[in-house]
XYZ file of C-alpha atoms in Angstrom:
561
model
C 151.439 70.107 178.864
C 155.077 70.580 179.230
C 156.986 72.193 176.344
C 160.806 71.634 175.326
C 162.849 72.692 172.323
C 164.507 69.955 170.838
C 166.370 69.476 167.468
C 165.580 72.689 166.085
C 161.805 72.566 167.016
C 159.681 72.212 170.131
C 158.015 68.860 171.675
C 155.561 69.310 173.943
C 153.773 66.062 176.328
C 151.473 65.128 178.716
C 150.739 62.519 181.046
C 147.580 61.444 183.010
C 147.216 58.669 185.156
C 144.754 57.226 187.964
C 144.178 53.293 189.345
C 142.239 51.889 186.584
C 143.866 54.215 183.032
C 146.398 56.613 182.116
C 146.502 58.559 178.612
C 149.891 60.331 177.699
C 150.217 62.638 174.228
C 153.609 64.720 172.764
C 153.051 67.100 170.379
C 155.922 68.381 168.239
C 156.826 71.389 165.635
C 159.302 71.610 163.032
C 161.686 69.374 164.546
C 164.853 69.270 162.107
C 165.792 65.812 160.834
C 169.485 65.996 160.632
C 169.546 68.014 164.022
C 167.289 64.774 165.738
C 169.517 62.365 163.871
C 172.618 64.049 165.512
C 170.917 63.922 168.956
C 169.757 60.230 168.330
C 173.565 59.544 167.144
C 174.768 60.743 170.558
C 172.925 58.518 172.676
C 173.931 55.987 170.549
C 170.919 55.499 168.302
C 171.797 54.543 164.798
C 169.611 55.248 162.031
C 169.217 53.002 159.162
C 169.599 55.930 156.441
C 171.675 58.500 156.170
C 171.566 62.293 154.893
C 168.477 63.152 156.765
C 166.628 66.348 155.702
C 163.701 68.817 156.260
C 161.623 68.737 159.669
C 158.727 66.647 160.769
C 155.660 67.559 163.479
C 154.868 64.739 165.352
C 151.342 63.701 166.981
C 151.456 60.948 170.068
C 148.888 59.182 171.405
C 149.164 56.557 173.376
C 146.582 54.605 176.280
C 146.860 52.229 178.638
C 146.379 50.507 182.037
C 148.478 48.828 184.453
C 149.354 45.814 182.794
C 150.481 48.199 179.627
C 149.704 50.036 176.283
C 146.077 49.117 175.264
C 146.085 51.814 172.046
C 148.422 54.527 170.694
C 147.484 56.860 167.690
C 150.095 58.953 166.001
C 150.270 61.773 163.152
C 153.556 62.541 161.586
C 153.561 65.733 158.959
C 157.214 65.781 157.314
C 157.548 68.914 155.069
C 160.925 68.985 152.711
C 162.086 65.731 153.858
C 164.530 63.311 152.162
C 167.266 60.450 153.249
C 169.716 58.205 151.242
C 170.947 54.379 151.367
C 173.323 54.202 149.191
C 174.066 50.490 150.137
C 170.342 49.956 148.966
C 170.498 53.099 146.644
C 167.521 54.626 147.837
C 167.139 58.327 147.485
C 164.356 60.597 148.704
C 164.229 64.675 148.262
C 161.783 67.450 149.182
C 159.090 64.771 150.600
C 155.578 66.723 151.971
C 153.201 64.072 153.233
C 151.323 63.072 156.147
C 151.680 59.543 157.599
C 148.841 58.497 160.189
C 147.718 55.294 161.905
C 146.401 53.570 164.969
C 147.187 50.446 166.687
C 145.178 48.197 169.328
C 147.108 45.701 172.085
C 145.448 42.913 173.380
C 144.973 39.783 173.619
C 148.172 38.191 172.649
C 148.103 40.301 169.378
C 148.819 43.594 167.714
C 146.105 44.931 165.190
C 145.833 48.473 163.135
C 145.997 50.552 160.266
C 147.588 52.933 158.422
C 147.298 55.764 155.714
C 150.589 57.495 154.542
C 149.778 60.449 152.140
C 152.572 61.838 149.471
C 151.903 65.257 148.180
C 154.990 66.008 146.545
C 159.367 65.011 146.346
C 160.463 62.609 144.843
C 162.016 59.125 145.605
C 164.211 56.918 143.626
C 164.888 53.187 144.041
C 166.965 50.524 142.150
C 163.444 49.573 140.648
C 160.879 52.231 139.914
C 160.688 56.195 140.807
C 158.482 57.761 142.326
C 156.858 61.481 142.064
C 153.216 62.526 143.210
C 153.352 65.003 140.260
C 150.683 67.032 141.544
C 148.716 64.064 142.114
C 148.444 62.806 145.523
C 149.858 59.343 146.580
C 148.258 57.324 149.340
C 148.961 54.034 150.619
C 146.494 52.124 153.146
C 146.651 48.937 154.723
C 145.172 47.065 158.214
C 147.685 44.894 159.860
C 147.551 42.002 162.893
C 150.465 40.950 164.271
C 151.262 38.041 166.171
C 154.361 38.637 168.858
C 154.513 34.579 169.499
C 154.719 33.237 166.310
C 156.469 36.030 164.832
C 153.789 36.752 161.743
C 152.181 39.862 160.110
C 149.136 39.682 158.600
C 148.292 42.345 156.009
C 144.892 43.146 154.818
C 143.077 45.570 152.675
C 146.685 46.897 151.312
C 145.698 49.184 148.695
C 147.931 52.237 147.156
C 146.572 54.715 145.138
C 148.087 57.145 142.675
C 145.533 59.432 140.536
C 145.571 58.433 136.829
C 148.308 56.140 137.311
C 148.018 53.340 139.687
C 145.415 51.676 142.094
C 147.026 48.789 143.744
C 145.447 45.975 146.266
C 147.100 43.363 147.761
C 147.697 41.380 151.218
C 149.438 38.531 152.377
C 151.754 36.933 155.653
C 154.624 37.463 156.582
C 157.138 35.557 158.846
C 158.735 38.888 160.930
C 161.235 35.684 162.431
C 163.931 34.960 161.924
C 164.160 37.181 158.644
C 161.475 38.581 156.527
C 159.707 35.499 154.570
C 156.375 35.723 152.927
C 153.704 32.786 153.466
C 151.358 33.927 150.917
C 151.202 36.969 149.576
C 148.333 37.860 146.480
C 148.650 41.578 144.885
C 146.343 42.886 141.866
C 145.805 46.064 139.752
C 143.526 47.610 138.106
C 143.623 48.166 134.346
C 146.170 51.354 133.610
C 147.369 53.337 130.912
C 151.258 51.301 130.541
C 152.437 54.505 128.797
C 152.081 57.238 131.810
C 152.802 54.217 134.224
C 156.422 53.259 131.981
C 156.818 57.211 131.956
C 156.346 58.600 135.543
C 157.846 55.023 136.938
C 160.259 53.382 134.885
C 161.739 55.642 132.523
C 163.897 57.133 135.072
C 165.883 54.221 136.802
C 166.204 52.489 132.827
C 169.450 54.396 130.986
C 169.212 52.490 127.753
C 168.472 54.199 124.698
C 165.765 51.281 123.637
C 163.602 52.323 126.731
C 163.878 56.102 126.043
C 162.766 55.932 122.800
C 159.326 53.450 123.856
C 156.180 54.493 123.692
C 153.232 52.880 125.395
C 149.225 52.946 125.229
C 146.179 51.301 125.952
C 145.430 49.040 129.107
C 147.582 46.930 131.241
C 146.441 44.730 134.658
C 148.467 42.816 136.322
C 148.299 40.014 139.535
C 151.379 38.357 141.469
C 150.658 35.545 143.685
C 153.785 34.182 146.385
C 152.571 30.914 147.948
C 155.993 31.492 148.370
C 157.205 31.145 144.958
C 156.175 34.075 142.897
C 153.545 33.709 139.999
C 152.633 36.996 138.027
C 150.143 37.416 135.294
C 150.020 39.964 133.210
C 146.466 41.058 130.887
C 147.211 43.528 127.932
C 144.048 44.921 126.152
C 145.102 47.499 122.920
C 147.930 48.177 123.651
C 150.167 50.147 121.150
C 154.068 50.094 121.364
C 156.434 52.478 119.445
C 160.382 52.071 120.037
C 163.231 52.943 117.615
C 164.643 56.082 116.044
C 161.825 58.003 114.992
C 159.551 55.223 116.037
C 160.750 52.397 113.553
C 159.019 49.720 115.258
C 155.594 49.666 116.448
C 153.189 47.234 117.496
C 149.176 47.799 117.347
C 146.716 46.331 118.717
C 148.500 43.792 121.245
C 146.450 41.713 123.576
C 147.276 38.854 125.491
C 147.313 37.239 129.167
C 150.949 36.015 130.086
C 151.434 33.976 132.772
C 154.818 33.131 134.417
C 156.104 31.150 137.642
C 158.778 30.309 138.964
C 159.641 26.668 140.693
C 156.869 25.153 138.168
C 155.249 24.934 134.857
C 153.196 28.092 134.384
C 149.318 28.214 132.507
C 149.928 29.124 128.592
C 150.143 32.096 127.689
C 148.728 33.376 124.543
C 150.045 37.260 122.990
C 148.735 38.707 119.478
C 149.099 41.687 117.357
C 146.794 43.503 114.244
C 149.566 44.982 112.960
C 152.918 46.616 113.149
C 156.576 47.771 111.087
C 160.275 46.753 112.223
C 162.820 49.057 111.009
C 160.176 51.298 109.340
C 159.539 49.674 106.442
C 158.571 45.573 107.482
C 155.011 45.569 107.462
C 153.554 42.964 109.970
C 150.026 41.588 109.994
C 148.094 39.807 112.339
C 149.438 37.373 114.139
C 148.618 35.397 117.442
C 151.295 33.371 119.888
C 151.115 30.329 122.103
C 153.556 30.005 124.958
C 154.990 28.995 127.694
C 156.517 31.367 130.122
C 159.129 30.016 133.015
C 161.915 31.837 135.348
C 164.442 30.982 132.636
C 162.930 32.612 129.277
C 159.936 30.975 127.082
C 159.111 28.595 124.357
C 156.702 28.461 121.509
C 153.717 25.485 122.296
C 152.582 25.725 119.026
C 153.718 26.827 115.096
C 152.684 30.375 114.212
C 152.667 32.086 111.422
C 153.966 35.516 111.293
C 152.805 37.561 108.344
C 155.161 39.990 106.863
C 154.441 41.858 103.525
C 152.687 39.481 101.265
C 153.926 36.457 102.571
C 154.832 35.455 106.220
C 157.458 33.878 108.640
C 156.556 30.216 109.772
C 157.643 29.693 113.208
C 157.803 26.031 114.143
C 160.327 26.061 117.073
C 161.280 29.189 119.256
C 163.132 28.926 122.014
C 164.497 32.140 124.254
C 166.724 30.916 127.590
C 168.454 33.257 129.726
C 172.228 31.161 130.650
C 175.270 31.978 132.209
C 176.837 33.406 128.631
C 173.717 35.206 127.571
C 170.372 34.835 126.165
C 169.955 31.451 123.892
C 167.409 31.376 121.614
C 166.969 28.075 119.396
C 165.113 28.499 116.213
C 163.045 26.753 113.150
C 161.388 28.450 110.580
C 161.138 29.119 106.892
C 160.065 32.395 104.934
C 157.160 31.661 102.800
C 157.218 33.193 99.201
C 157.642 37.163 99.641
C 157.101 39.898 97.077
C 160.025 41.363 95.762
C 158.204 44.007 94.181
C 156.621 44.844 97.822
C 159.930 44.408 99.658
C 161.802 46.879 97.174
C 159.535 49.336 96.897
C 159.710 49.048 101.238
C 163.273 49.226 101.101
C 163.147 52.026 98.785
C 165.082 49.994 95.943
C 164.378 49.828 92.072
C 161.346 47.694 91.579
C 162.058 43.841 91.890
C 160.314 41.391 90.416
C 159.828 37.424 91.347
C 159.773 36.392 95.025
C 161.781 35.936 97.988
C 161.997 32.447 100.325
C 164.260 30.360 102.376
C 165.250 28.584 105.075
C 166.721 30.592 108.803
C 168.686 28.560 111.016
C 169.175 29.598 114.509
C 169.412 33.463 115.852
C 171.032 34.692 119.427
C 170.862 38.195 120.613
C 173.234 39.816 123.180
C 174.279 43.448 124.376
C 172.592 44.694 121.422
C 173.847 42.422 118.420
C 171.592 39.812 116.862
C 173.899 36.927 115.330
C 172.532 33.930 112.909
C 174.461 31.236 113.660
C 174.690 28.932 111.115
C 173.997 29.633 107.532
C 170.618 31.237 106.300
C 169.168 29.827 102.668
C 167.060 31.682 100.562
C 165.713 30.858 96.662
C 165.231 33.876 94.477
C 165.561 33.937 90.841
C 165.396 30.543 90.085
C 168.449 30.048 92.324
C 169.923 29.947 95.823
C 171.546 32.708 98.363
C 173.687 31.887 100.961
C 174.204 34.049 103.419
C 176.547 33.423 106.632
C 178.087 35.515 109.435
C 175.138 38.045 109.644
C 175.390 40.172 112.242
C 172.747 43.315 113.380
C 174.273 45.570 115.783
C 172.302 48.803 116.912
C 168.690 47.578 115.567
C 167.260 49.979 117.198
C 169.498 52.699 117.181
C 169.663 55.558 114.334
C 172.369 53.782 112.044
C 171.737 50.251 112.109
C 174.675 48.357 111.095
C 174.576 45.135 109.485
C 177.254 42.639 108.248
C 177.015 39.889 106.203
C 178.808 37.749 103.376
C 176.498 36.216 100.580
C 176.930 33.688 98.111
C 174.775 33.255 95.088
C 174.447 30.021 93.096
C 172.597 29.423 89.609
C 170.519 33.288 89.302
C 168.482 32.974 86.137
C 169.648 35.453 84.861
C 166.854 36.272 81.948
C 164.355 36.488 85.352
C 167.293 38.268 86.513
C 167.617 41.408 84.315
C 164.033 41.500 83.425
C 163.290 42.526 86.744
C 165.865 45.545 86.889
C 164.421 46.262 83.074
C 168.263 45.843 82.360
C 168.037 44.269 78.775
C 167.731 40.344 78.012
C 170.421 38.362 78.910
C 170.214 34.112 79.321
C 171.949 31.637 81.340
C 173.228 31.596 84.940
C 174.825 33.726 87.255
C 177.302 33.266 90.183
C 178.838 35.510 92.311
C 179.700 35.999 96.213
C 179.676 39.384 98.597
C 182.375 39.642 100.849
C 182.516 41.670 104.006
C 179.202 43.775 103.055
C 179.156 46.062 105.404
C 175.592 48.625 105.817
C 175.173 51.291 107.757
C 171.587 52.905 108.149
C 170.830 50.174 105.309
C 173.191 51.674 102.819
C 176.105 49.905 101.470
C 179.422 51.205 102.875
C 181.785 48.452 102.476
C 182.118 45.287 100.313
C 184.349 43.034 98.067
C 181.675 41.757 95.071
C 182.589 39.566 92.056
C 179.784 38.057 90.127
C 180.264 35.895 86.562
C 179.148 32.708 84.332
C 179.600 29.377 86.394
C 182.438 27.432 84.570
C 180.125 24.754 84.186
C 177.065 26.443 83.122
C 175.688 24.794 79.944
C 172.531 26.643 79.052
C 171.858 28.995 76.275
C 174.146 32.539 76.577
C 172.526 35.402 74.797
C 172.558 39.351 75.274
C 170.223 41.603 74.062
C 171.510 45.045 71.861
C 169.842 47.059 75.319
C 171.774 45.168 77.730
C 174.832 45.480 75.769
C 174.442 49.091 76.229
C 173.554 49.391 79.649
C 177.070 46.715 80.842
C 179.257 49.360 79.030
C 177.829 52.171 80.497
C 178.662 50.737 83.709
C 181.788 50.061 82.730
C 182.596 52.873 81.060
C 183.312 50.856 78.403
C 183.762 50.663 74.567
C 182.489 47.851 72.194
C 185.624 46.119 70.586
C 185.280 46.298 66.977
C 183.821 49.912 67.237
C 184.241 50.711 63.572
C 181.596 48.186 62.858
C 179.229 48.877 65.358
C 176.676 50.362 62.955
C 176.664 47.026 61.151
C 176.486 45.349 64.587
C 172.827 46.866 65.483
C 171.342 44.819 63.108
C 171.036 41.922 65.484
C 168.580 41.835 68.301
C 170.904 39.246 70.780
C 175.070 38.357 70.513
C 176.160 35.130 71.975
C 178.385 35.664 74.430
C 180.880 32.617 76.025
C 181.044 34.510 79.908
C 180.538 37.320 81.551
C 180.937 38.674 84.955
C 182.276 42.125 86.924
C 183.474 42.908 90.739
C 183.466 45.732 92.930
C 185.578 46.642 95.906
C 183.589 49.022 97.652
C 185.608 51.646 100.278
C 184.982 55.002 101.283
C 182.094 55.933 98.786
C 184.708 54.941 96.047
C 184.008 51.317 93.800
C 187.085 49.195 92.411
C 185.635 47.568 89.507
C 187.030 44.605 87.185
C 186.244 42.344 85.111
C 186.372 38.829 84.163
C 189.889 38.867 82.554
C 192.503 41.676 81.528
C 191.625 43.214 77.924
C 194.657 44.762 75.775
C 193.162 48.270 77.474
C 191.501 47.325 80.248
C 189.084 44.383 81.532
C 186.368 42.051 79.856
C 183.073 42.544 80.909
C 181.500 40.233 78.410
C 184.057 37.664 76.782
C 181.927 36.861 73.288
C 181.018 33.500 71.884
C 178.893 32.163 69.036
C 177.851 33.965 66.171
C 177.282 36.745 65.962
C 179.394 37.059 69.549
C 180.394 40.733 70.933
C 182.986 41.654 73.435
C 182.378 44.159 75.869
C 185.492 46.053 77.608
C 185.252 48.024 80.913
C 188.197 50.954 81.025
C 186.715 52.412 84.241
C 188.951 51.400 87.016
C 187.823 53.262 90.036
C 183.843 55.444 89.972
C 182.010 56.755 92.586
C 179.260 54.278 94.455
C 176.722 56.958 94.290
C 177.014 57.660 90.388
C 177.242 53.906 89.777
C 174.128 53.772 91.780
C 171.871 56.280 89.765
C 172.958 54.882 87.058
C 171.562 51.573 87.866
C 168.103 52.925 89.010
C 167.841 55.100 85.691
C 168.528 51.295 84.014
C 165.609 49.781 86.571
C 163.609 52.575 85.292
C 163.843 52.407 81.414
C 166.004 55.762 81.235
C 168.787 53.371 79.823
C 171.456 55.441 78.586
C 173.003 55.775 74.982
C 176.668 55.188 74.149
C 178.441 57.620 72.145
């Protein structure tokens, strides 16, 4: 066997011949990468990567007869290798492996196998990464190839990666005049989609949303080209946690999705046990119908999404991937909701009565969910309006949300008995301007609520509610010097009433419904016997104005001096 240095190492080879066979090997050591890829570059030989490193230790093979090759078996060891393609943006560092295989001539065809073996490095692609972690990573397949009609056949495909994946597949592929499959079928077994999202995905997806997910249970999945792709999906328990400090979650999720592309797709169905959104929207059970195409998915049949006490009905969902940005065309209502549950979720003073409406249709895009159109909801005894709503950085630590609301007809004795404020009777209107929340706190707004001008019903105003409107206001009782003589009466009429706020930096503007001789009417009185209520308070600060209204939604009214 003849030896030669070359690149850096040494290649050694052999050749034996007589009439009937010949049999040639090369055996090399530690042959450089970059070194052979400058030799290769001299003689004209362009590689189809660049930044070649480490050394490799070849094993040749090869058999034949006269009329040519008959078999050829090779062994390549590469210790500390990497490339790049930067065009493709393929990476590869500090690659140990062993790639081996064999192939057979004859016959008009080309048939064999392979094993390549990945014991450590690391290799990143536009799509996944990909690190052995101390776990081994083979890949096997047997091959036949067909020089005349230009086709590979691959069979018994199968890649392996301990505790993470164990993939089959095979299929045929047109080699001329590009790369086409004919069929092509790939499965998995069931996997763990947390340490499979983690030691593949998480690394080539920047966004915050996937850093912050969280994934367990089981996952299989199957892709079929025939040649347009069709991929199902099974999940069995699976348990997903994104958000800031892990605000939504999902439990329990199990499904089979199906999705092609070029035709209509098998339904697919997807449920849930439970789950939260933002950390405080409790979701129950709840189980999906769709349809899944190359475009987005649609909702076959009405579902019902419980949420608290009461639920979301779903009777048209649409989600479309166009030109602008997802679409997504919507129908639903909200049926009746606690308000007791969904303050004492939101962390507000306990709320009494129940929460419904009507939501028109929602679009979400780089981050930002939008309603478009104008979203209805009745709550005590009356309607809200709310339009231009806006979410931007759900899932993000300071969610912000924008809105303005309009409120028509509050019962306002349902009203104040639920914030424990003190009876008060007739109707309330008001509108919200520009509310502005950041991490679900109020930072901005322009707020003005009062009597409708043509509200006819009964106005009355309990001794406790007086007391608690000019606390807010920081007001005094006009006719102070016969106040003592005014406790005697349970209720005052009163003709209107109302207040506003202009909230900015942490800081509340407040009025009233008309200028007073010192300051602003909070409550304008009427009937007998009739009070008025004046507010001298101009400017106080949101967080004061705040405890004060949970010490009134707790009974720890306060007492005017």
């Amino acid at each position: 066997m003849q030896q030669i240095s070359i690149a850096g190492g040494t290649v050694a080879a052999s050749l034996v011949w007589d009439e009937a066979a010949w049999r040639g090997e090369l055996r090399g050591r530690q042959v450089s990468l970059p070194r052979l890829q400058q030799v290769l570059a001299h003689t004209g030989v362009q590689l189809p990567v660049s930044g070649l490193q480490g050394d490799v230790a070849p094993r040749v093979q090869v058999e034949g007869n006269p009329q040519g090759v008959t078999t050829a078996d090779w062994e390549l060891d590469f210790r500390g290798s990497g490339f790049s393609d930067e065009v493709v943006g393929l990476f590869a560092e500090m690659l140990d492996g062993t790639w081996k295989g064999r192939l057979q001539l004859g016959a008009g065809e080309v048939q064999g196998s392979q094993q390549l073996k990945l014991t450590r490095g690391a290799l990143l692609t536009p799509w996944f990464y990909l690190d052995p972690e101390g776990k081994s990573v083979t890949l096997n397949s047997r091959f036949r190839y067909d020089p005349g009609a230009g086709r590979l056949a691959i069979e018994g495909l199968r890649y392996q990666h301990a505790n993470h994946l164990d993939l089959s597949a095979s299929g045929l592929l047109q080699l001329t005049p590009g790369i086409n499959p004919i069929e092509f079928q790939l499965s998995t077994r069931p996997a763990d989609p947390g340490v499979l999202f983690d030691a593949y995905l998480a690394p080539v997806l920047g966004d915050d949303l996937f850093q912050q997910l969280e994934l367990k249970g089981q996952v299989s999945a199957g892709l079929k080209l025939d040649p347009e792709p069709a991929l199902e999906i099974r999940l069995q328990d699976v348990a997903l946690t994104t958000g800031a400090g892990g605000s939504h979650t999902l439990q329990g999720v199990a499904g089979e999705l199906f999705w092609a592309a070029g035709r209509m797709a098998a339904p697919s169905t997807l449920s849930w046990q439970a789950g939260r959104l933002f950390s405080w929207l409790e979701l129950g059970p709840a189980r999906l119908s769709l349809r899944l195409n190359e475009h987005g998915m649609e909702l076959l049949q009405p579902a019902r999404l419980p949420l608290l006490d009461g639920a979301l009905q779903v009777d048209e969902l649409m989600l479309e991937q166009g030109e602008g940005g997802p679409r997504v065309a919507f129908q639903g209502h909200l049926e009746p909701i606690s308000m007791t549950l969904l303050s004492q979720a939101l962390g507000w003073p306990s709320l009494s009565g129940q929460l419904s409406g009507m939501i028109p249709g929602v679009s979400y895009k780089d981050g930002v969910l939008s309603v478009n159109g104008i979203i209805l909801i009745r709550l005590f005894g009356g309607t809200l309006l709310i339009r231009n709503l806006r979410l931007e950085e759900i899932t993000g630590p300071l969610p912000v949300l924008m809105a303005d609301v309009q409120m028509k007809g509050l019962d306002l004795e349902a009203l104040t008995r639920t914030f424990s404020f003190g009876k008060i009777t007739g109707k309330l209107d008001g509108e919200v301007d520009g509310l502005r929340l950041e991490g679900w706190r109020p930072v901005a707004f322009d707020a003005r609520f009062g009597t409708p001008a043509d509200d006819d019903s009964r106005h009355r105003i309990s001794q406790k509610a007086v007391d608690n409107i000019s606390n807010l206001g920081g007001s005094g009782i006009s006719g102070a010097l016969s106040r003592s003589f005014l406790r005697m009466f349970e209720e005052f009429g009163y003709d209107r009433l109302g207040i506003s706020c202009r909230l900015r930096n942490g800081i509340c503007e407040m009025d009233g419904i008309e200028p007073a001789t010192r300051g602003y009417y909070l409550v304008k009185g009427g009937g007998i016997p009739r009070i008025d209520i004046v507010g001298f308070n101009r400017s106080t600060d949101w967080e004061l104005l705040v405890t004060k209204l949970r010490q009134i939604a707790q009974g720890s009214g306060p007492v005017i001096e």
